[in-house]
Amino acid sequence: MQETKKQTVYLDNSSTTAALKSVRRAMCQAMRDNYANPSSLHRLGMEAERMIEAGRRAAAGLLEAEPEEIYFTSGATEANNIIIRGAAQAYAQRGSHIITSQIEHPSVRLTCRDLQDRGFSVSYLPADERGRVRVDRLREALREDTILCSIMTVNNEVGSIQPLSEIGRELDKKPGPRPLFHTDAVQGVGKVDLPLKEAGIDAMSLSAHKFHGPKGIGVMYLRRGLSVPPLQTGGGQERGLRSGTENTEAIAGMTEAIEWLMQNEEDNRDYLRHLRRRLAELIQQAVPQAVINGAPPGRKHQDVQAPHILNVSVEGIRGEVMVHALEQRGVFASTGAACSTNKRIHSTTLASMPLPQGRIDSAVRLSMSPMNTVDEMKTAAQALKSAAQQLMKG
Amino acid sequence: MRRIYLDHSATTPVHPRVASVVNRYMLADYGNASSVHSFGEAARKALIRAREQVAGLIGAEDREEIIFTSGGTESDNLAIKGAAWYNRKKGKHIVTSAGEHHAVLHACKALKRHGFRITEVGVDSEGRVDPDEVADAIEDDTILVTIMMANNEVGTVQPVAEIAEIARRHEVLFHTDAVQAVGQLDVNVSELGVDMLSISGHKIYGPKGVGALYLRKGTRIRSQQHGGHHERNMRAGTENVAGIAGLGEACALAEEELKFRRSHMIRLRDRLLDGLQESIEGLHINGSRDERLPNNANVSIAGVEGEAMLLGLNAEGIAASSGSACTSETLEASHVLSAMGMKPELAHASVRLTFGRENTEEDVDYVLQVFPGIVSRLRSMSPLDY
C-alpha cells in the first residue's frame, strides 16, 4: 500500500536553506568542465580563476564594495575566526580589550572566549527585551584600549536587527584610534539593509548556505587598506589571507545565489514580511496564548526586526518538545541556533534577554525563505495549534 | 584541438558518481547536520557514512578518528598548529623537511613567530628524507614530526613508516600530509603508525573545499576555529554536508579502483618518461625512479624555461605545470628542487605532468609527438647553451 506523503513545511531556513536549482546547475557544470586549480598557469586554470573573480565581483556588488575587499573562506565561522583572531593579533600593541555581545553566534562568542584565555579582556554587551544590543552599555564598556567591536547584523534566534549605525557613531566618538568594527551579517544579508558605509563597518562575514547557496563557502569583507594576519597558511591564496585551493565550484554556486538575491531583493523582503505577518496572525488566532519573542510584525518595527524569523513561545510546553511535535506534523522548526541544539544548551540569545524563564524554555524559532508559501504558514499554525492542544492535555 | 589534462596533482576532475552525490545532498537532504529534525538527521547520516568511507580507505579503526575540514591546507594547519598549541608546555620544537608543501612549511613558519623552533631536515638529490636525519633532529623538547607521504612536485615517496616508528620511539607525535598519496598508494594509518594524516577531496576526484584529518584516538590537539560544537569540538562551522558526502564517495571510489589506478598510471608514466628520455637530449628525470607516485612525471630540460615549456604545451592543448600549482604565480625556483640541490637553471627548467584515471595511452603518444618540437623551438630561441 502506498503511504500518502505528508506535506513537508521547512521553516528552519535560519539553520540552512536548500540550494537553488541554478546553484546546483552551476556547481555541476563547474565540477564537470571547469575543474582546474585556479593557481595553474594553463588555460584551464585561468578559466577557473576567471570564475573566482566573477564571484568576487558578484559579492562586491552585493555589498556595494570593491572586489579587492572580498575574500572567500569556507564559511562564516572561519570568516569570524579570521577577523576576530586576526584583529586581536594585529592590534595587540594598541590594546587588549574587545567588545561583543551576549547574543552573538557561538563562532563569535566562543572565539572571544578563547582570546580571554590568551590575555584579552572581553565585554559582552546585554540585549534588551526585544533582542537588541544596548547601546548605552556600549558607551560604558568602551575603553581607551578597545581594539575590536564585533556585533552581529541580525540575531539568528529572534531576528532582531542590531543598531549598527548607532554603534558605529559611538565608536567614532572614542578618543584615539577607532576600534575595528566587525559584523557577522550571516542572518542579515538579503533580508535587511547592510549599513556598511553608514555604520563605518570595517569587516563583515557572510555564509552562502543561508541564502540558498552551497555549504562550505563564505565571504569575508575587509575594508580596503586593512589587513590581518592569516589563520591558515600555505599556498598564499586569497592574497595571503586564506591559503588553500579555492573552492571554485562552491564559488560558482554562490555567485548564482548572489545574483538571485540581488535580482529579487525587494520582492523577497516584501514577501517575507508578508509571510511573517500572516504566520503571526494565524498563530495568534489558532493559539491565543502564544507570545512573540522579538518585535511583532508591522511597519513601525521594520527597522528593528528582520522579516524571516518568527520566534514564539507557548508557555508550559518546552521548546524541544514543541519542535518534536511540530515535526510529527510535517513542520520543521528549531529551538535555538542549529549549532547549539545538539548540546541542548538553552537558547543563549533568549536566556540573556530580560524575559521570564517560562518564555525562554518554550521558545520555538520558525524561519522563512521566499520559497515558502502562505499555505505553508496555515499548515504551520494549524500544526502549532494541534501540538499545543495535545501537549497541554498531557 | 585535443585537450589533455595532465595536471592531476594540482586538482582532478570530479567523478560523475561524486557529482551526483553532491547534487543529491544539495537537492533533497540539504539540512543542517546540527538540526534536531529529520532534515538534520539525514545530514548526520550522510556525515557518518562519509566518515566510514574515509576511515575505510585509510584503514582507520574508528570513524570518529576522522575530522572533516575545508581541505588539505586546513588539515595540515589544524594538525600542526593544533598539536603545537596543545603541547606547548611539553616543548616547543618541531621537525619537518625542506620538501614539504607550503601548507606545512608556512604553518611551521607561523609558529616560529610564537616561539616555536623548527628544524627542517634536508632531502637527497631524489627528494628523499633520511630517517636517520629525522632521528638526529629530535630533541628533548620535540613535540611533533611532520613529513609528507609523497611529494607533490617530484612525486618522491617518503619512508613514512620508518619515520613514524622513530617518532613513536621518542614519544613524539607524527603527522603526514598524504594529500598526494591517498588514492594512489596503499595508505593504512595502522601500518604506517601515524598519529595524524591529511587528506584533500579534490585531489582524488572529489569536490574542492573539503578535506579530512585523521586524528588517532587519544591524540589531543587544540582546535583552531571556534564556534558551534561540530566535529567533536575540533573544527567549528556548519558541516559542508554535500562536499563531505562527495569526499566519502570519492574515497569509496578510490578504494574500489586503487589497483587499477596504480597499474594504469604507472604504465602511462613510464611510457612517457621512457619516450621522452629517448627523444630528448639533455632531459633529467627529477625525483626517484623507484620510490615514486604512480601518476607523477617531472622532468627538467636543459636550456628550456619551464614556464615557456608550459605555454608551449598549453598551445598544443596539454595542461601541465611547473612545480606545484600554489607556487606557480611566483618566479622563485621550486623550493623542492632547490632542496634537492638542483642548479637554478635546471630547477627553472622543470615541467610536471601528472596523470589521472581518465588518461589514455593515446594521450601519452600525443604528448610524445608534440613535446620534442616544442623543445627544439624553444632551444633555438634560447640564449642558454646547454
PDB file of N, CA and C in Angstrom, chain A residues 12 15-16 18 24 27 35-37 39-44 74 77-78 81 85 106-107 110-111 114 118 209 215 231-235 242 244-249 327 332-333 338 341 343, chain B residues 3 5 7 10-11 13 23 26-27 30-32 34-35 37-38 70 73-74 77 81 102-103 106-107 202 207-209 222 225-227 229 235 237-240 307 314 319-320 325-326 328:
ATOM      1  N   ASP A  12      13.001  26.106   8.807  1.00  0.00           N
ATOM      2  CA  ASP A  12      14.259  26.160   9.558  1.00  0.00           C
ATOM      3  C   ASP A  12      15.336  26.772   8.671  1.00  0.00           C
ATOM      4  N   SER A  15      18.740  27.873   9.898  1.00  0.00           N
ATOM      5  CA  SER A  15      19.776  26.853  10.077  1.00  0.00           C
ATOM      6  C   SER A  15      20.516  26.652   8.771  1.00  0.00           C
ATOM      7  N   THR A  16      19.732  26.382   7.751  1.00  0.00           N
ATOM      8  CA  THR A  16      20.305  26.259   6.413  1.00  0.00           C
ATOM      9  C   THR A  16      19.175  26.277   5.413  1.00  0.00           C
ATOM     10  N   ALA A  18      17.837  25.247   1.210  1.00  0.00           N
ATOM     11  CA  ALA A  18      18.069  24.381   0.052  1.00  0.00           C
ATOM     12  C   ALA A  18      18.780  25.192  -1.030  1.00  0.00           C
ATOM     13  N   ARG A  24      22.848  24.621  -8.096  1.00  0.00           N
ATOM     14  CA  ARG A  24      23.293  23.244  -8.322  1.00  0.00           C
ATOM     15  C   ARG A  24      23.794  23.064  -9.744  1.00  0.00           C
ATOM     16  N   MET A  27      27.208  24.476 -10.099  1.00  0.00           N
ATOM     17  CA  MET A  27      28.225  23.659  -9.428  1.00  0.00           C
ATOM     18  C   MET A  27      28.525  22.389 -10.216  1.00  0.00           C
ATOM     19  N   TYR A  35      37.127  22.352 -13.776  1.00  0.00           N
ATOM     20  CA  TYR A  35      37.595  21.762 -12.526  1.00  0.00           C
ATOM     21  C   TYR A  35      39.040  22.104 -12.191  1.00  0.00           C
ATOM     22  N   ALA A  36      39.716  22.854 -13.042  1.00  0.00           N
ATOM     23  CA  ALA A  36      41.155  23.051 -12.843  1.00  0.00           C
ATOM     24  C   ALA A  36      41.438  23.831 -11.558  1.00  0.00           C
ATOM     25  N   ASN A  37      42.689  23.738 -11.148  1.00  0.00           N
ATOM     26  CA  ASN A  37      43.150  24.508  -9.988  1.00  0.00           C
ATOM     27  C   ASN A  37      43.425  25.932 -10.466  1.00  0.00           C
ATOM     28  N   SER A  39      45.210  28.166  -9.477  1.00  0.00           N
ATOM     29  CA  SER A  39      46.603  28.602  -9.431  1.00  0.00           C
ATOM     30  C   SER A  39      47.403  28.078 -10.608  1.00  0.00           C
ATOM     31  N   SER A  40      46.840  27.156 -11.379  1.00  0.00           N
ATOM     32  CA  SER A  40      47.576  26.601 -12.517  1.00  0.00           C
ATOM     33  C   SER A  40      47.683  27.627 -13.629  1.00  0.00           C
ATOM     34  N   LEU A  41      48.806  27.562 -14.337  1.00  0.00           N
ATOM     35  CA  LEU A  41      49.058  28.585 -15.358  1.00  0.00           C
ATOM     36  C   LEU A  41      48.375  28.292 -16.678  1.00  0.00           C
ATOM     37  N   HIS A  42      47.983  27.022 -16.890  1.00  0.00           N
ATOM     38  CA  HIS A  42      47.402  26.694 -18.193  1.00  0.00           C
ATOM     39  C   HIS A  42      46.007  27.278 -18.347  1.00  0.00           C
ATOM     40  N   ARG A  43      45.466  27.107 -19.555  1.00  0.00           N
ATOM     41  CA  ARG A  43      44.211  27.761 -19.878  1.00  0.00           C
ATOM     42  C   ARG A  43      43.080  27.340 -18.934  1.00  0.00           C
ATOM     43  N   LEU A  44      43.074  26.053 -18.602  1.00  0.00           N
ATOM     44  CA  LEU A  44      42.003  25.577 -17.716  1.00  0.00           C
ATOM     45  C   LEU A  44      42.086  26.254 -16.353  1.00  0.00           C
ATOM     46  N   SER A  74      35.816  29.224   4.017  1.00  0.00           N
ATOM     47  CA  SER A  74      35.000  28.001   3.998  1.00  0.00           C
ATOM     48  C   SER A  74      33.628  28.229   4.623  1.00  0.00           C
ATOM     49  N   THR A  77      31.853  30.861   9.935  1.00  0.00           N
ATOM     50  CA  THR A  77      32.611  30.557  11.150  1.00  0.00           C
ATOM     51  C   THR A  77      34.087  30.868  10.924  1.00  0.00           C
ATOM     52  N   GLU A  78      34.600  30.450   9.772  1.00  0.00           N
ATOM     53  CA  GLU A  78      36.011  30.743   9.502  1.00  0.00           C
ATOM     54  C   GLU A  78      36.232  32.246   9.358  1.00  0.00           C
ATOM     55  N   ASN A  81      36.333  33.799  12.711  1.00  0.00           N
ATOM     56  CA  ASN A  81      37.584  33.453  13.398  1.00  0.00           C
ATOM     57  C   ASN A  81      38.759  34.260  12.850  1.00  0.00           C
ATOM     58  N   ARG A  85      40.351  36.837  15.572  1.00  0.00           N
ATOM     59  CA  ARG A  85      41.703  36.476  16.000  1.00  0.00           C
ATOM     60  C   ARG A  85      42.756  37.354  15.319  1.00  0.00           C
ATOM     61  N   PRO A 106      27.854  31.467  18.332  1.00  0.00           N
ATOM     62  CA  PRO A 106      28.997  30.865  19.030  1.00  0.00           C
ATOM     63  C   PRO A 106      30.350  31.094  18.326  1.00  0.00           C
ATOM     64  N   SER A 107      30.333  31.214  17.009  1.00  0.00           N
ATOM     65  CA  SER A 107      31.625  31.398  16.329  1.00  0.00           C
ATOM     66  C   SER A 107      32.253  32.741  16.673  1.00  0.00           C
ATOM     67  N   LEU A 110      32.493  32.290  21.261  1.00  0.00           N
ATOM     68  CA  LEU A 110      33.488  31.346  21.764  1.00  0.00           C
ATOM     69  C   LEU A 110      34.900  31.678  21.277  1.00  0.00           C
ATOM     70  N   THR A 111      34.987  32.352  20.130  1.00  0.00           N
ATOM     71  CA  THR A 111      36.298  32.810  19.689  1.00  0.00           C
ATOM     72  C   THR A 111      36.807  33.897  20.638  1.00  0.00           C
ATOM     73  N   ASP A 114      37.930  32.277  23.791  1.00  0.00           N
ATOM     74  CA  ASP A 114      39.262  31.689  23.629  1.00  0.00           C
ATOM     75  C   ASP A 114      40.347  32.758  23.765  1.00  0.00           C
ATOM     76  N   ARG A 118      43.852  33.912  26.311  1.00  0.00           N
ATOM     77  CA  ARG A 118      45.160  34.346  25.820  1.00  0.00           C
ATOM     78  C   ARG A 118      45.457  35.782  26.221  1.00  0.00           C
ATOM     79  N   HIS A 209      25.239  29.300   2.492  1.00  0.00           N
ATOM     80  CA  HIS A 209      24.160  28.315   2.651  1.00  0.00           C
ATOM     81  C   HIS A 209      22.965  28.867   3.418  1.00  0.00           C
ATOM     82  N   LYS A 215      26.796  24.930   0.935  1.00  0.00           N
ATOM     83  CA  LYS A 215      27.536  24.906   2.199  1.00  0.00           C
ATOM     84  C   LYS A 215      29.034  24.893   1.900  1.00  0.00           C
ATOM     85  N   LEU A 231      44.981  32.937   9.565  1.00  0.00           N
ATOM     86  CA  LEU A 231      44.958  31.805  10.488  1.00  0.00           C
ATOM     87  C   LEU A 231      45.533  30.578   9.825  1.00  0.00           C
ATOM     88  N   GLN A 232      45.241  30.459   8.541  1.00  0.00           N
ATOM     89  CA  GLN A 232      45.592  29.260   7.797  1.00  0.00           C
ATOM     90  C   GLN A 232      46.632  29.654   6.766  1.00  0.00           C
ATOM     91  N   THR A 233      47.805  29.032   6.834  1.00  0.00           N
ATOM     92  CA  THR A 233      48.898  29.431   5.964  1.00  0.00           C
ATOM     93  C   THR A 233      49.216  28.300   4.998  1.00  0.00           C
ATOM     94  N   GLY A 234      49.809  28.655   3.872  1.00  0.00           N
ATOM     95  CA  GLY A 234      50.126  27.640   2.872  1.00  0.00           C
ATOM     96  C   GLY A 234      50.449  28.286   1.548  1.00  0.00           C
ATOM     97  N   GLY A 235      49.692  27.960   0.527  1.00  0.00           N
ATOM     98  CA  GLY A 235      49.970  28.422  -0.830  1.00  0.00           C
ATOM     99  C   GLY A 235      49.743  29.908  -1.053  1.00  0.00           C
ATOM    100  N   ARG A 242      44.071  33.692   3.201  1.00  0.00           N
ATOM    101  CA  ARG A 242      43.391  32.422   3.426  1.00  0.00           C
ATOM    102  C   ARG A 242      43.924  31.400   2.424  1.00  0.00           C
ATOM    103  N   GLY A 244      44.911  27.723   0.728  1.00  0.00           N
ATOM    104  CA  GLY A 244      44.123  26.528   0.407  1.00  0.00           C
ATOM    105  C   GLY A 244      43.510  26.692  -0.968  1.00  0.00           C
ATOM    106  N   THR A 245      43.529  25.601  -1.758  1.00  0.00           N
ATOM    107  CA  THR A 245      42.936  25.672  -3.097  1.00  0.00           C
ATOM    108  C   THR A 245      41.517  26.216  -2.990  1.00  0.00           C
ATOM    109  N   GLU A 246      41.211  27.197  -3.815  1.00  0.00           N
ATOM    110  CA  GLU A 246      39.897  27.823  -3.762  1.00  0.00           C
ATOM    111  C   GLU A 246      38.815  26.804  -4.103  1.00  0.00           C
ATOM    112  N   ASN A 247      37.695  26.908  -3.415  1.00  0.00           N
ATOM    113  CA  ASN A 247      36.563  26.014  -3.649  1.00  0.00           C
ATOM    114  C   ASN A 247      35.771  26.569  -4.834  1.00  0.00           C
ATOM    115  N   THR A 248      36.318  26.352  -6.029  1.00  0.00           N
ATOM    116  CA  THR A 248      35.781  27.045  -7.210  1.00  0.00           C
ATOM    117  C   THR A 248      34.321  26.702  -7.479  1.00  0.00           C
ATOM    118  N   GLU A 249      33.963  25.405  -7.327  1.00  0.00           N
ATOM    119  CA  GLU A 249      32.576  25.075  -7.667  1.00  0.00           C
ATOM    120  C   GLU A 249      31.594  25.726  -6.694  1.00  0.00           C
ATOM    121  N   GLU A 327       7.342  18.501  14.159  1.00  0.00           N
ATOM    122  CA  GLU A 327       7.932  17.637  13.130  1.00  0.00           C
ATOM    123  C   GLU A 327       6.994  16.475  12.809  1.00  0.00           C
ATOM    124  N   PHE A 332       9.001  21.697  10.107  1.00  0.00           N
ATOM    125  CA  PHE A 332      10.370  21.633  10.599  1.00  0.00           C
ATOM    126  C   PHE A 332      10.805  22.988  11.126  1.00  0.00           C
ATOM    127  N   ALA A 333      11.034  23.042  12.431  1.00  0.00           N
ATOM    128  CA  ALA A 333      11.440  24.288  13.072  1.00  0.00           C
ATOM    129  C   ALA A 333      12.622  23.979  13.975  1.00  0.00           C
ATOM    130  N   ALA A 338      20.952  26.161  15.223  1.00  0.00           N
ATOM    131  CA  ALA A 338      21.226  24.753  14.936  1.00  0.00           C
ATOM    132  C   ALA A 338      22.520  24.302  15.599  1.00  0.00           C
ATOM    133  N   THR A 341      21.846  23.167  19.219  1.00  0.00           N
ATOM    134  CA  THR A 341      20.751  22.255  19.554  1.00  0.00           C
ATOM    135  C   THR A 341      21.253  20.882  19.946  1.00  0.00           C
ATOM    136  N   LYS A 343      23.707  20.126  21.647  1.00  0.00           N
ATOM    137  CA  LYS A 343      24.220  20.149  23.013  1.00  0.00           C
ATOM    138  C   LYS A 343      23.115  20.441  24.015  1.00  0.00           C
TER     139      LYS A 343
ATOM    140  N   ARG B   3      42.390  18.310 -26.156  1.00  0.00           N
ATOM    141  CA  ARG B   3      42.650  18.889 -24.829  1.00  0.00           C
ATOM    142  C   ARG B   3      43.007  17.742 -23.896  1.00  0.00           C
ATOM    143  N   TYR B   5      44.387  16.811 -20.135  1.00  0.00           N
ATOM    144  CA  TYR B   5      44.642  17.334 -18.793  1.00  0.00           C
ATOM    145  C   TYR B   5      45.677  16.459 -18.098  1.00  0.00           C
ATOM    146  N   ASP B   7      47.462  17.497 -15.205  1.00  0.00           N
ATOM    147  CA  ASP B   7      47.789  18.308 -14.041  1.00  0.00           C
ATOM    148  C   ASP B   7      46.999  17.803 -12.826  1.00  0.00           C
ATOM    149  N   ALA B  10      47.561  18.972  -9.281  1.00  0.00           N
ATOM    150  CA  ALA B  10      47.007  20.285  -8.916  1.00  0.00           C
ATOM    151  C   ALA B  10      45.558  20.105  -8.481  1.00  0.00           C
ATOM    152  N   THR B  11      44.797  19.423  -9.311  1.00  0.00           N
ATOM    153  CA  THR B  11      43.417  19.084  -8.956  1.00  0.00           C
ATOM    154  C   THR B  11      42.917  18.080  -9.971  1.00  0.00           C
ATOM    155  N   PRO B  13      39.428  16.216 -12.047  1.00  0.00           N
ATOM    156  CA  PRO B  13      38.009  16.417 -12.354  1.00  0.00           C
ATOM    157  C   PRO B  13      37.159  15.638 -11.352  1.00  0.00           C
ATOM    158  N   ASN B  23      25.181  16.613  -5.639  1.00  0.00           N
ATOM    159  CA  ASN B  23      23.920  17.200  -6.085  1.00  0.00           C
ATOM    160  C   ASN B  23      22.762  16.730  -5.199  1.00  0.00           C
ATOM    161  N   MET B  26      22.472  18.483  -2.009  1.00  0.00           N
ATOM    162  CA  MET B  26      22.025  19.873  -2.088  1.00  0.00           C
ATOM    163  C   MET B  26      20.533  19.917  -2.393  1.00  0.00           C
ATOM    164  N   LEU B  27      20.089  18.911  -3.130  1.00  0.00           N
ATOM    165  CA  LEU B  27      18.712  18.923  -3.640  1.00  0.00           C
ATOM    166  C   LEU B  27      17.714  18.427  -2.594  1.00  0.00           C
ATOM    167  N   TYR B  30      19.173  18.535   2.334  1.00  0.00           N
ATOM    168  CA  TYR B  30      20.013  19.737   2.450  1.00  0.00           C
ATOM    169  C   TYR B  30      20.113  20.268   3.871  1.00  0.00           C
ATOM    170  N   GLY B  31      19.611  19.527   4.840  1.00  0.00           N
ATOM    171  CA  GLY B  31      19.526  20.065   6.199  1.00  0.00           C
ATOM    172  C   GLY B  31      20.870  20.381   6.830  1.00  0.00           C
ATOM    173  N   ASN B  32      20.794  21.107   7.937  1.00  0.00           N
ATOM    174  CA  ASN B  32      21.962  21.412   8.745  1.00  0.00           C
ATOM    175  C   ASN B  32      22.144  20.246   9.715  1.00  0.00           C
ATOM    176  N   SER B  34      23.326  19.902  12.410  1.00  0.00           N
ATOM    177  CA  SER B  34      23.114  20.165  13.834  1.00  0.00           C
ATOM    178  C   SER B  34      21.637  20.269  14.182  1.00  0.00           C
ATOM    179  N   SER B  35      20.756  20.260  13.186  1.00  0.00           N
ATOM    180  CA  SER B  35      19.327  20.386  13.474  1.00  0.00           C
ATOM    181  C   SER B  35      18.789  19.079  14.042  1.00  0.00           C
ATOM    182  N   HIS B  37      15.708  17.924  13.786  1.00  0.00           N
ATOM    183  CA  HIS B  37      14.663  17.266  12.994  1.00  0.00           C
ATOM    184  C   HIS B  37      15.229  16.338  11.918  1.00  0.00           C
ATOM    185  N   SER B  38      14.311  15.754  11.130  1.00  0.00           N
ATOM    186  CA  SER B  38      14.724  14.688  10.211  1.00  0.00           C
ATOM    187  C   SER B  38      15.620  15.186   9.079  1.00  0.00           C
ATOM    188  N   SER B  70      38.024  21.969   5.565  1.00  0.00           N
ATOM    189  CA  SER B  70      37.751  22.586   4.268  1.00  0.00           C
ATOM    190  C   SER B  70      38.781  22.189   3.225  1.00  0.00           C
ATOM    191  N   THR B  73      44.952  22.009   3.092  1.00  0.00           N
ATOM    192  CA  THR B  73      45.654  23.091   3.781  1.00  0.00           C
ATOM    193  C   THR B  73      45.132  23.243   5.203  1.00  0.00           C
ATOM    194  N   GLU B  74      43.824  23.219   5.366  1.00  0.00           N
ATOM    195  CA  GLU B  74      43.288  23.334   6.726  1.00  0.00           C
ATOM    196  C   GLU B  74      43.683  22.125   7.572  1.00  0.00           C
ATOM    197  N   ASN B  77      47.206  22.646   8.674  1.00  0.00           N
ATOM    198  CA  ASN B  77      47.274  23.717   9.674  1.00  0.00           C
ATOM    199  C   ASN B  77      46.726  23.257  11.023  1.00  0.00           C
ATOM    200  N   LYS B  81      49.407  23.242  13.923  1.00  0.00           N
ATOM    201  CA  LYS B  81      49.193  24.287  14.934  1.00  0.00           C
ATOM    202  C   LYS B  81      48.447  23.714  16.127  1.00  0.00           C
ATOM    203  N   HIS B 102      53.737  23.919   1.002  1.00  0.00           N
ATOM    204  CA  HIS B 102      53.731  25.199   1.716  1.00  0.00           C
ATOM    205  C   HIS B 102      52.720  25.234   2.871  1.00  0.00           C
ATOM    206  N   ALA B 103      51.680  24.428   2.764  1.00  0.00           N
ATOM    207  CA  ALA B 103      50.710  24.393   3.864  1.00  0.00           C
ATOM    208  C   ALA B 103      51.393  23.953   5.154  1.00  0.00           C
ATOM    209  N   HIS B 106      54.594  26.765   5.847  1.00  0.00           N
ATOM    210  CA  HIS B 106      54.140  28.071   6.327  1.00  0.00           C
ATOM    211  C   HIS B 106      53.416  27.974   7.666  1.00  0.00           C
ATOM    212  N   ALA B 107      52.797  26.833   7.923  1.00  0.00           N
ATOM    213  CA  ALA B 107      52.205  26.645   9.254  1.00  0.00           C
ATOM    214  C   ALA B 107      53.313  26.626  10.300  1.00  0.00           C
ATOM    215  N   HIS B 202      39.724  17.205  -3.461  1.00  0.00           N
ATOM    216  CA  HIS B 202      39.810  17.499  -4.892  1.00  0.00           C
ATOM    217  C   HIS B 202      41.027  16.885  -5.566  1.00  0.00           C
ATOM    218  N   PRO B 207      35.136  16.716  -4.541  1.00  0.00           N
ATOM    219  CA  PRO B 207      34.935  18.159  -4.693  1.00  0.00           C
ATOM    220  C   PRO B 207      36.052  18.983  -4.039  1.00  0.00           C
ATOM    221  N   LYS B 208      36.144  20.228  -4.455  1.00  0.00           N
ATOM    222  CA  LYS B 208      37.036  21.174  -3.779  1.00  0.00           C
ATOM    223  C   LYS B 208      36.355  21.642  -2.493  1.00  0.00           C
ATOM    224  N   GLY B 209      37.150  22.246  -1.628  1.00  0.00           N
ATOM    225  CA  GLY B 209      36.551  22.817  -0.410  1.00  0.00           C
ATOM    226  C   GLY B 209      36.237  21.802   0.656  1.00  0.00           C
ATOM    227  N   ARG B 222      44.696  21.111  19.772  1.00  0.00           N
ATOM    228  CA  ARG B 222      43.845  22.247  20.104  1.00  0.00           C
ATOM    229  C   ARG B 222      43.126  22.739  18.843  1.00  0.00           C
ATOM    230  N   GLN B 225      39.615  26.722  15.119  1.00  0.00           N
ATOM    231  CA  GLN B 225      38.484  27.530  14.666  1.00  0.00           C
ATOM    232  C   GLN B 225      37.338  27.292  15.635  1.00  0.00           C
ATOM    233  N   HIS B 226      36.906  28.337  16.324  1.00  0.00           N
ATOM    234  CA  HIS B 226      35.899  28.160  17.362  1.00  0.00           C
ATOM    235  C   HIS B 226      34.511  28.566  16.901  1.00  0.00           C
ATOM    236  N   GLY B 227      33.520  27.964  17.525  1.00  0.00           N
ATOM    237  CA  GLY B 227      32.129  28.262  17.187  1.00  0.00           C
ATOM    238  C   GLY B 227      31.229  27.187  17.729  1.00  0.00           C
ATOM    239  N   HIS B 229      29.581  23.283  18.174  1.00  0.00           N
ATOM    240  CA  HIS B 229      30.283  22.083  18.635  1.00  0.00           C
ATOM    241  C   HIS B 229      30.387  21.041  17.529  1.00  0.00           C
ATOM    242  N   ARG B 235      36.589  21.314  15.074  1.00  0.00           N
ATOM    243  CA  ARG B 235      36.520  22.166  13.900  1.00  0.00           C
ATOM    244  C   ARG B 235      35.113  22.739  13.786  1.00  0.00           C
ATOM    245  N   GLY B 237      31.959  25.130  12.629  1.00  0.00           N
ATOM    246  CA  GLY B 237      31.437  25.587  11.341  1.00  0.00           C
ATOM    247  C   GLY B 237      30.450  24.566  10.808  1.00  0.00           C
ATOM    248  N   THR B 238      29.318  25.055  10.253  1.00  0.00           N
ATOM    249  CA  THR B 238      28.338  24.145   9.672  1.00  0.00           C
ATOM    250  C   THR B 238      29.033  23.193   8.712  1.00  0.00           C
ATOM    251  N   GLU B 239      28.790  21.896   8.899  1.00  0.00           N
ATOM    252  CA  GLU B 239      29.462  20.921   8.041  1.00  0.00           C
ATOM    253  C   GLU B 239      29.029  21.101   6.586  1.00  0.00           C
ATOM    254  N   ASN B 240      30.003  21.010   5.698  1.00  0.00           N
ATOM    255  CA  ASN B 240      29.753  21.070   4.260  1.00  0.00           C
ATOM    256  C   ASN B 240      29.226  19.700   3.842  1.00  0.00           C
ATOM    257  N   GLU B 307      58.441  27.542 -17.646  1.00  0.00           N
ATOM    258  CA  GLU B 307      57.232  28.317 -17.939  1.00  0.00           C
ATOM    259  C   GLU B 307      56.962  28.376 -19.437  1.00  0.00           C
ATOM    260  N   ASN B 314      50.575  24.174 -23.503  1.00  0.00           N
ATOM    261  CA  ASN B 314      49.216  24.710 -23.418  1.00  0.00           C
ATOM    262  C   ASN B 314      48.687  25.027 -24.819  1.00  0.00           C
ATOM    263  N   ALA B 319      47.560  20.475 -20.670  1.00  0.00           N
ATOM    264  CA  ALA B 319      47.619  21.222 -19.403  1.00  0.00           C
ATOM    265  C   ALA B 319      48.595  20.526 -18.468  1.00  0.00           C
ATOM    266  N   ALA B 320      49.716  21.196 -18.190  1.00  0.00           N
ATOM    267  CA  ALA B 320      50.711  20.652 -17.266  1.00  0.00           C
ATOM    268  C   ALA B 320      51.081  21.749 -16.293  1.00  0.00           C
ATOM    269  N   ALA B 325      50.981  23.915  -8.164  1.00  0.00           N
ATOM    270  CA  ALA B 325      50.092  24.970  -8.637  1.00  0.00           C
ATOM    271  C   ALA B 325      50.101  26.174  -7.702  1.00  0.00           C
ATOM    272  N   CYS B 326      50.235  25.923  -6.431  1.00  0.00           N
ATOM    273  CA  CYS B 326      50.128  27.013  -5.459  1.00  0.00           C
ATOM    274  C   CYS B 326      51.270  28.007  -5.583  1.00  0.00           C
ATOM    275  N   SER B 328      52.950  28.545  -8.505  1.00  0.00           N
ATOM    276  CA  SER B 328      53.277  28.834  -9.887  1.00  0.00           C
ATOM    277  C   SER B 328      53.184  30.314 -10.218  1.00  0.00           C
TER     278      SER B 328
END
